[in-house]
Coordinates of N, CA, C and O in Angstrom, one line a residue:
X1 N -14.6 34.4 -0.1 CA -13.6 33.3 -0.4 C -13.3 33.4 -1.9 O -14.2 33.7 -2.8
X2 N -11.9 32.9 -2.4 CA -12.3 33.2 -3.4 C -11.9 31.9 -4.4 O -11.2 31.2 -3.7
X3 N -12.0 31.6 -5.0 CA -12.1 30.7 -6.4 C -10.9 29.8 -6.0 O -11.3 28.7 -5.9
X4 N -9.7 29.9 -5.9 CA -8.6 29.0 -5.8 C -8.6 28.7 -4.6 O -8.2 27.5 -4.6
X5 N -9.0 29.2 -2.9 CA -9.9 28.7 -1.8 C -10.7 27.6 -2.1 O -10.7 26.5 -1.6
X6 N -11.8 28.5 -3.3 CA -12.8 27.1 -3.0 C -12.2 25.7 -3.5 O -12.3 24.5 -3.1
X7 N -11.5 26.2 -4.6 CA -11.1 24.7 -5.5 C -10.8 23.7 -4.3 O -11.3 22.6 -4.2
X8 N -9.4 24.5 -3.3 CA -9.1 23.8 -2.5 C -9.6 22.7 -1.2 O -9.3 21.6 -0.7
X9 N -10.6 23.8 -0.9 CA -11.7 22.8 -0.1 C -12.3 21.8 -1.1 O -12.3 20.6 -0.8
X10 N -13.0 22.2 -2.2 CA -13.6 20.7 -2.7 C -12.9 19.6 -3.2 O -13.5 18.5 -3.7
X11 N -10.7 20.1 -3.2 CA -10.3 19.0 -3.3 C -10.4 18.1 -2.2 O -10.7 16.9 -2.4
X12 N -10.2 18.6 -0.9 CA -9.7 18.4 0.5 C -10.9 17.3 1.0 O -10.7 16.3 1.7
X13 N -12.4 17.8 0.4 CA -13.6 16.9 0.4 C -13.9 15.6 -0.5 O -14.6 14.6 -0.2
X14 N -13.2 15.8 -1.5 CA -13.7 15.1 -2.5 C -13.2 13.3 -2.1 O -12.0 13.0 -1.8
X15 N -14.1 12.5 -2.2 CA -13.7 11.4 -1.5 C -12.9 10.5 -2.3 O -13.5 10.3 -3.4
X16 N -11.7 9.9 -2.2 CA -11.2 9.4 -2.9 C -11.3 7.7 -3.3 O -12.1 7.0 -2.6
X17 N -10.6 7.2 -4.2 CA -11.2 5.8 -4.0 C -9.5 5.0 -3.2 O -8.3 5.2 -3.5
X18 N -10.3 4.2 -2.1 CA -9.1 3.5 -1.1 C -9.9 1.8 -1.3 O -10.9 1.2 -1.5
X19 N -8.5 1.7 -0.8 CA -8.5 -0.1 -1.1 C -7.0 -1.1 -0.9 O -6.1 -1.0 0.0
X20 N -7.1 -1.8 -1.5 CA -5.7 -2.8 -1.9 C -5.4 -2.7 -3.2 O -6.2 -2.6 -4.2
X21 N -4.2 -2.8 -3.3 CA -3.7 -2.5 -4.7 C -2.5 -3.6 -4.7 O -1.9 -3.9 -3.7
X22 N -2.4 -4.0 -5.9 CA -1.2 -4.7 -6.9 C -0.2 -4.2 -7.7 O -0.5 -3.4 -8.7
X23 N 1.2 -4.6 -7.4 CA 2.2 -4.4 -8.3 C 2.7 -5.5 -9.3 O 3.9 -5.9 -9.1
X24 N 2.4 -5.8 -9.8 CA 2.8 -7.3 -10.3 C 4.1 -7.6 -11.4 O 3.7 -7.4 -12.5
X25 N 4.9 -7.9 -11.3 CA 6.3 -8.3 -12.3 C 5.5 -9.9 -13.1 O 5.2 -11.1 -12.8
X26 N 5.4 -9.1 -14.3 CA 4.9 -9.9 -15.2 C 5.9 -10.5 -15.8 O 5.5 -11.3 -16.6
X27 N 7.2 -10.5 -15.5 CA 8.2 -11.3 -16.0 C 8.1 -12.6 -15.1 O 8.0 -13.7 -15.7
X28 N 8.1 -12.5 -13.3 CA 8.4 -13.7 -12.9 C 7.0 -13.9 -11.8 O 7.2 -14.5 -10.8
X29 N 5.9 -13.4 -12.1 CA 4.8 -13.4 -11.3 C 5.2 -12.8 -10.1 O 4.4 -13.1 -9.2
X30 N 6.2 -12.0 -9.7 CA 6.0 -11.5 -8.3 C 5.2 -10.5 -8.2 O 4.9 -9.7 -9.1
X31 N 4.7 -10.5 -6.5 CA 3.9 -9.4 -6.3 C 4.1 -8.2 -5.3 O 4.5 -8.7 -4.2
X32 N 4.0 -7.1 -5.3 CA 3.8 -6.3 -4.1 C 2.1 -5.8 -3.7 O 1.4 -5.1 -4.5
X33 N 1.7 -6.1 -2.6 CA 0.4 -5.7 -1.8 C 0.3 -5.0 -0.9 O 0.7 -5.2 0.2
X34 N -0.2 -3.9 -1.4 CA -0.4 -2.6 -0.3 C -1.8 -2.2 -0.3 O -2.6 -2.6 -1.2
X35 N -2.2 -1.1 1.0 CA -3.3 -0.4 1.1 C -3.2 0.7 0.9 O -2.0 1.1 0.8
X36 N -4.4 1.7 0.5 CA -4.2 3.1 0.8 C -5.5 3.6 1.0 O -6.5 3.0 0.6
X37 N -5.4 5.0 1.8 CA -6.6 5.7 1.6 C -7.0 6.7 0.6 O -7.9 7.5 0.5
X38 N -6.1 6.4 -0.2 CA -6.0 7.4 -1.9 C -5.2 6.3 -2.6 O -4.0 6.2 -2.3
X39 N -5.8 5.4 -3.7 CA -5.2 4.4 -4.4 C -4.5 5.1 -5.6 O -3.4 4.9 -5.9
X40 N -5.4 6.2 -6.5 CA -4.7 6.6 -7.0 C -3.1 7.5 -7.0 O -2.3 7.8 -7.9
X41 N -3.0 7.8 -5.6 CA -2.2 8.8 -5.4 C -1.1 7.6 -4.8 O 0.1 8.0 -4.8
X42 N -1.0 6.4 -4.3 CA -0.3 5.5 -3.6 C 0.4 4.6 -5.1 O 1.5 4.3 -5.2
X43 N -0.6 4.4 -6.2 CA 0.1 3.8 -7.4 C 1.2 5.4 -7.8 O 2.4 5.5 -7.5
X44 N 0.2 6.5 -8.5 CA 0.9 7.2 -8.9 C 2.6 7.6 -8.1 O 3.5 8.3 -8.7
X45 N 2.9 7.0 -6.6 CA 4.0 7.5 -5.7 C 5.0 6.1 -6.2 O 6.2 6.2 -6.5
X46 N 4.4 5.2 -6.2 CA 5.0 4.2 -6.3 C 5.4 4.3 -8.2 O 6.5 3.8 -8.5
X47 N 5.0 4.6 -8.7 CA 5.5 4.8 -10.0 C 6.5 5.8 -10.6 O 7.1 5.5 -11.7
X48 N 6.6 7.1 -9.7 CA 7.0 7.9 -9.5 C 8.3 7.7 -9.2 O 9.2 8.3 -9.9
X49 N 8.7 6.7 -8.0 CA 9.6 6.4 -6.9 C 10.5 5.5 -7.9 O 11.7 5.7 -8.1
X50 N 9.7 4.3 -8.6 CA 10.7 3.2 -9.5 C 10.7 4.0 -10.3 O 11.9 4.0 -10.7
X51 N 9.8 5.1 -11.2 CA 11.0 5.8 -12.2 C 12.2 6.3 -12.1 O 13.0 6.3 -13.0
X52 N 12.6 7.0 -10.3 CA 13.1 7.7 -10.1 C 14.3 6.6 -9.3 O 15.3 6.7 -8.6
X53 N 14.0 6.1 -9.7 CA 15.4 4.7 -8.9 C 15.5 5.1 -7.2 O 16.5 5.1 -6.6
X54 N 13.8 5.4 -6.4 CA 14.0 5.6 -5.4 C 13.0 5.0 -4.4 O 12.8 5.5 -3.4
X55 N 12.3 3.6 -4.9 CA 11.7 2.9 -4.4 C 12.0 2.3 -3.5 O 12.8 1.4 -3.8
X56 N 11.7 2.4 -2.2 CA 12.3 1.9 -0.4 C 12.4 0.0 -0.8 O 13.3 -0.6 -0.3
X57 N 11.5 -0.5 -1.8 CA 11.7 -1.9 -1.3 C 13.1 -2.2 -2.9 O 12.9 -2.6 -4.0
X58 N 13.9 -2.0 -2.4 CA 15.2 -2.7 -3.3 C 14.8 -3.9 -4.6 O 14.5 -3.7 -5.8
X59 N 14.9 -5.1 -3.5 CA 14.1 -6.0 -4.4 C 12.9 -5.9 -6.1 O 12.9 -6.7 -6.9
X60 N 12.4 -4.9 -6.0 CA 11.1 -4.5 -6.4 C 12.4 -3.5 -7.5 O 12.6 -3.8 -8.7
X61 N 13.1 -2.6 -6.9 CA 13.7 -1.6 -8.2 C 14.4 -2.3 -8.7 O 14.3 -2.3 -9.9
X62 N 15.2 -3.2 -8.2 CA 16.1 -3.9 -8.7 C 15.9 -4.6 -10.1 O 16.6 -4.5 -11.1
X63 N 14.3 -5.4 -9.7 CA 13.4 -5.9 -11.4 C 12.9 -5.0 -12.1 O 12.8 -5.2 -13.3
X64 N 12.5 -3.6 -11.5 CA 12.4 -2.5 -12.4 C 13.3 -2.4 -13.3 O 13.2 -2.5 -14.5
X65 N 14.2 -2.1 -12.7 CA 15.7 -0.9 -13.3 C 15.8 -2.9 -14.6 O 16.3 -2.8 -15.7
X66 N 15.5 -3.6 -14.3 CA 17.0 -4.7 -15.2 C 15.5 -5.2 -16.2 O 15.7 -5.7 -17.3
X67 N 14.4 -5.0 -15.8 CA 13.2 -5.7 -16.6 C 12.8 -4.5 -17.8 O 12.5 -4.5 -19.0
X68 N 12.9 -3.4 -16.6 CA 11.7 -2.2 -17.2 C 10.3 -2.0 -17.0 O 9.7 -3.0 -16.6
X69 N 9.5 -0.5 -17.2 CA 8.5 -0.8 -17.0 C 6.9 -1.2 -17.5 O 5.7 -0.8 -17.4
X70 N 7.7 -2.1 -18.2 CA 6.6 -3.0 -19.7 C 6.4 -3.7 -19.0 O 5.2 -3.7 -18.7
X71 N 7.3 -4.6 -18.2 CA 7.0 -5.5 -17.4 C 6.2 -5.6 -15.9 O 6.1 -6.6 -15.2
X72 N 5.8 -4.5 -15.8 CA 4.8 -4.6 -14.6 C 3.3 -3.9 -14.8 O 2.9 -3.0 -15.6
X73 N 2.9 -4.4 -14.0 CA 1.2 -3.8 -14.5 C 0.7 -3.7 -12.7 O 0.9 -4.5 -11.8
X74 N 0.1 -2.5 -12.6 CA -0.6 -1.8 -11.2 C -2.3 -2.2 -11.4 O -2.9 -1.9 -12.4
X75 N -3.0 -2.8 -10.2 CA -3.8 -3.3 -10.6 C -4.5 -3.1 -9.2 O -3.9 -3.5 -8.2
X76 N -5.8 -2.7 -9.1 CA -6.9 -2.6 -7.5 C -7.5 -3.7 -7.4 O -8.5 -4.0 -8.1
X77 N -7.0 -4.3 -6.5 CA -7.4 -5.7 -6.3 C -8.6 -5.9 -5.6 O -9.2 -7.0 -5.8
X78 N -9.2 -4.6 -4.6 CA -10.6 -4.3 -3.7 C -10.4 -3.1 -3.4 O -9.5 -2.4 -2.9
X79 N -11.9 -2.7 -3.7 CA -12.1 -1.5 -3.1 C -12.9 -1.3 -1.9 O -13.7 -2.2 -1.5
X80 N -12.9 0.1 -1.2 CA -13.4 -0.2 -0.1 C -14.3 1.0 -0.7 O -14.0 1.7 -1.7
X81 N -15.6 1.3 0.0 CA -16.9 2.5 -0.7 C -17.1 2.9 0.8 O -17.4 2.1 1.7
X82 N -16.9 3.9 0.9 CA -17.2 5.2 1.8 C -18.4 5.0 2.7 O -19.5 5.0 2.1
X83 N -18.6 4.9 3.8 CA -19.6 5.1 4.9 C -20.6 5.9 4.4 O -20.4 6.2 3.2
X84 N -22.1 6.5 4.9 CA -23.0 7.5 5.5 C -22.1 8.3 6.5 O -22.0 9.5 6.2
X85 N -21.5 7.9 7.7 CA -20.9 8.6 8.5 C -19.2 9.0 8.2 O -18.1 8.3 8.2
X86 N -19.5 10.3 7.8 CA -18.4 11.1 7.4 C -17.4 11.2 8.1 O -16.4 11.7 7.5
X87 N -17.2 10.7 9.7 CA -16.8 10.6 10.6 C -15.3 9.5 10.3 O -14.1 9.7 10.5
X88 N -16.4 8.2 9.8 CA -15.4 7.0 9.9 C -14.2 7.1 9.4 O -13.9 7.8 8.4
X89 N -13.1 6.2 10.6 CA -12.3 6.1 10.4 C -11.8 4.6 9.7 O -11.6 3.6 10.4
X90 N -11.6 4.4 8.0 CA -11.1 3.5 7.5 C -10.1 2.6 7.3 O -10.0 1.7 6.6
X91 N -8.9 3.3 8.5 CA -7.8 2.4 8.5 C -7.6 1.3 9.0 O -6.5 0.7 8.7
X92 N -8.6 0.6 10.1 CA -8.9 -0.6 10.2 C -9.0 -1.4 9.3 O -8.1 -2.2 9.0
X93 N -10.2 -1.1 8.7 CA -10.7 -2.4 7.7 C -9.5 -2.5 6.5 O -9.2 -3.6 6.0
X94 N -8.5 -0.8 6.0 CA -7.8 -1.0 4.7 C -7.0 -2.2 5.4 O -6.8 -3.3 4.8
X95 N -6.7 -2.0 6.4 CA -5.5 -3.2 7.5 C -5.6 -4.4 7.2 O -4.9 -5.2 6.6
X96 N -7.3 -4.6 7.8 CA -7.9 -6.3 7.6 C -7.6 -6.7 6.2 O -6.9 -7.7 5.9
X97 N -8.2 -5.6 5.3 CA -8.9 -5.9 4.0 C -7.1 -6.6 3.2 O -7.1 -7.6 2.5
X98 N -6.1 -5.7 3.6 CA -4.6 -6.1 2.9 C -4.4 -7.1 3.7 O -3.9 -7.9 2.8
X99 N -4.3 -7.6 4.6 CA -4.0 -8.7 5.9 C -4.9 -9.9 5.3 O -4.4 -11.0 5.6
X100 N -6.0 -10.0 4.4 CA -7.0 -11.1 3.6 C -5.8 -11.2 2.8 O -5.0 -12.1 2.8
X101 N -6.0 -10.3 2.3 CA -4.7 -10.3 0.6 C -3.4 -11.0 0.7 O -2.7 -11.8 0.0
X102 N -3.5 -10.4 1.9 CA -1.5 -10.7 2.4 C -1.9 -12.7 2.1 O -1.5 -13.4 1.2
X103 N -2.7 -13.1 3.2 CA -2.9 -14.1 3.3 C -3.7 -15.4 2.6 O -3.9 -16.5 3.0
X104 N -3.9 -14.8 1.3 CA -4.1 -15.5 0.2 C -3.5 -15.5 -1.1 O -3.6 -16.4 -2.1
X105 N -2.8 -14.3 -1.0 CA -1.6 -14.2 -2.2 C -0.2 -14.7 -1.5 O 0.7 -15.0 -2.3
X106 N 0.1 -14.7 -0.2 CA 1.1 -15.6 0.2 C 2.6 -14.7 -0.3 O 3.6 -15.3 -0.6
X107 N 2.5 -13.3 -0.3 CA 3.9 -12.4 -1.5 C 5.0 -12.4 -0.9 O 5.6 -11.3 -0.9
X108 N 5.5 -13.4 -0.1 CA 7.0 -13.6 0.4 C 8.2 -14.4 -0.9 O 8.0 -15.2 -1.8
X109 N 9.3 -13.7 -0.1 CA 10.4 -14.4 -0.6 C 10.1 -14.6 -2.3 O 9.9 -13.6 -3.0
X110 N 10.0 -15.7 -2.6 CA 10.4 -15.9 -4.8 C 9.0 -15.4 -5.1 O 8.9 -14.5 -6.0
X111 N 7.6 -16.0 -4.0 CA 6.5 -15.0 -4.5 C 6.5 -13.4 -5.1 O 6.3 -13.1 -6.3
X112 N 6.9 -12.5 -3.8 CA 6.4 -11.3 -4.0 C 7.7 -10.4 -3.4 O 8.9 -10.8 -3.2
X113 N 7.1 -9.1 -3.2 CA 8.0 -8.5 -2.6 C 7.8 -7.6 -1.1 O 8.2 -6.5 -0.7
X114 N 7.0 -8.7 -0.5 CA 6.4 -7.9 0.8 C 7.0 -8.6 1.7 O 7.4 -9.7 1.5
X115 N 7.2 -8.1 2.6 CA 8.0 -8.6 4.0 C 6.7 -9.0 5.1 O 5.7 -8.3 5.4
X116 N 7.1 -10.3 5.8 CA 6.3 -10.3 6.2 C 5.7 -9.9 7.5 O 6.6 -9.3 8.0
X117 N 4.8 -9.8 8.3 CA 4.5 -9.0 8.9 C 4.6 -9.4 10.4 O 3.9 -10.4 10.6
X118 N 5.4 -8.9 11.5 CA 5.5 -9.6 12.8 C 4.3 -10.0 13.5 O 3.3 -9.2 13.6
X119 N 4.4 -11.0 13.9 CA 3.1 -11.7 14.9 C 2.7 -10.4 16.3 O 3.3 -9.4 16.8
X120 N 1.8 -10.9 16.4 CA 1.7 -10.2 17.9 C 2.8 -10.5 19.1 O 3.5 -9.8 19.8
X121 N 2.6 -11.6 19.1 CA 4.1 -11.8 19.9 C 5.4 -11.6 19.7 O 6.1 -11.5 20.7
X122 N 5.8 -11.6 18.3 CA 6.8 -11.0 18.5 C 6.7 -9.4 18.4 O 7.8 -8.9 18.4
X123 N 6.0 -8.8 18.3 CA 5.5 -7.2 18.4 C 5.4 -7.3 20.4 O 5.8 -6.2 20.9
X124 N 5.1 -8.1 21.1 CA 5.1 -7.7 21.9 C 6.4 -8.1 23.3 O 6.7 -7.7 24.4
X125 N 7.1 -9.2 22.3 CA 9.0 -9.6 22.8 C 9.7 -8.4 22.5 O 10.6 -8.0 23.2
X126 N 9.3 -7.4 21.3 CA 10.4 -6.5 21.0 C 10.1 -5.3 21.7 O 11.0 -4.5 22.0
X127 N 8.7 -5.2 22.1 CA 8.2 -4.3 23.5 C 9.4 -4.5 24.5 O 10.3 -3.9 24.9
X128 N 8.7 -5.8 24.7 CA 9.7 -6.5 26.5 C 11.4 -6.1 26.4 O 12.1 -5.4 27.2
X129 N 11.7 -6.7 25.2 CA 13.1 -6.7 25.3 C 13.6 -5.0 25.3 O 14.6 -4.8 25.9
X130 N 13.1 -3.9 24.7 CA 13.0 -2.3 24.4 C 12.8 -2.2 26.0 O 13.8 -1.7 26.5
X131 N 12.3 -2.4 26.6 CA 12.0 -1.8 28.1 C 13.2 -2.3 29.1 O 13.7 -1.6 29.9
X132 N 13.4 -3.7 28.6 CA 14.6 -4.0 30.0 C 15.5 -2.9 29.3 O 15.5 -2.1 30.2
X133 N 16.3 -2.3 28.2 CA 17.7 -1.5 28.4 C 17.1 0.2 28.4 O 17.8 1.2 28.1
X134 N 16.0 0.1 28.8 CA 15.4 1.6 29.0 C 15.7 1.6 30.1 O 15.4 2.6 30.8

């Protein structure tokens, strides 16, 4: 094997740090709250995206592009630390762990810039209603 192989496996291993993360507009206190299983690589995309005037949530570039990026600060609000079993699957808990967040930072509407998230029932009306014109 050789040397640029290996690098590549001990990137592919190397465990990363995952959690909840913060976008914060320090002009008007809004927030955005997300998860990832690579926090660094989820801020770095998201920084990337508002440089590049190509960030999916509108709202959010909109205060970029007219504020700038002095005015926001990226921040890990919890982290999550890696099992014994190399096995586990963490996208549960990142779910719960942002779904706490969601529900104490409250980031709708003048708050933040997260949309909020459908109930189970209505996740399960838009089932019903998708099936009757199938």
């Amino acid at each position: 094997m050789n040397r640029k192989t290996e690098l590549k496996n001990e990137y592919k291993q190397t465990i990363r740090a995952m959690g909840v993360y913060e976008i914060r507009n320090l002009a008007n206190e809004k927030v955005l709250i997300g998860s990832s299983m690579n926090l660094d690589g989820s801020i770095n995309r998201h920084r990337f995206e508002l440089k590049n005037k190509s960030h999916k949530n509108k709202d959010l570039q909109e205060d970029w592009n007219s504020l700038g990026s002095e005015n926001f600060a990226f921040e890990i609000l919890e982290e999550l630390f890696p099992r014994e079993n190399p096995d586990y699957d963490y996208q549960q808990d990142l779910e719960c762990l942002e779904d706490l967040w969601l529900e104490k930072s409250l980031p709708y509407d003048e708050k933040g810039y997260n949309e909020r998230k459908k109930t189970r029932e209505e996740r399960l009306r838009m089932i019903a209603a998708n099936r009757k014109f199938s």
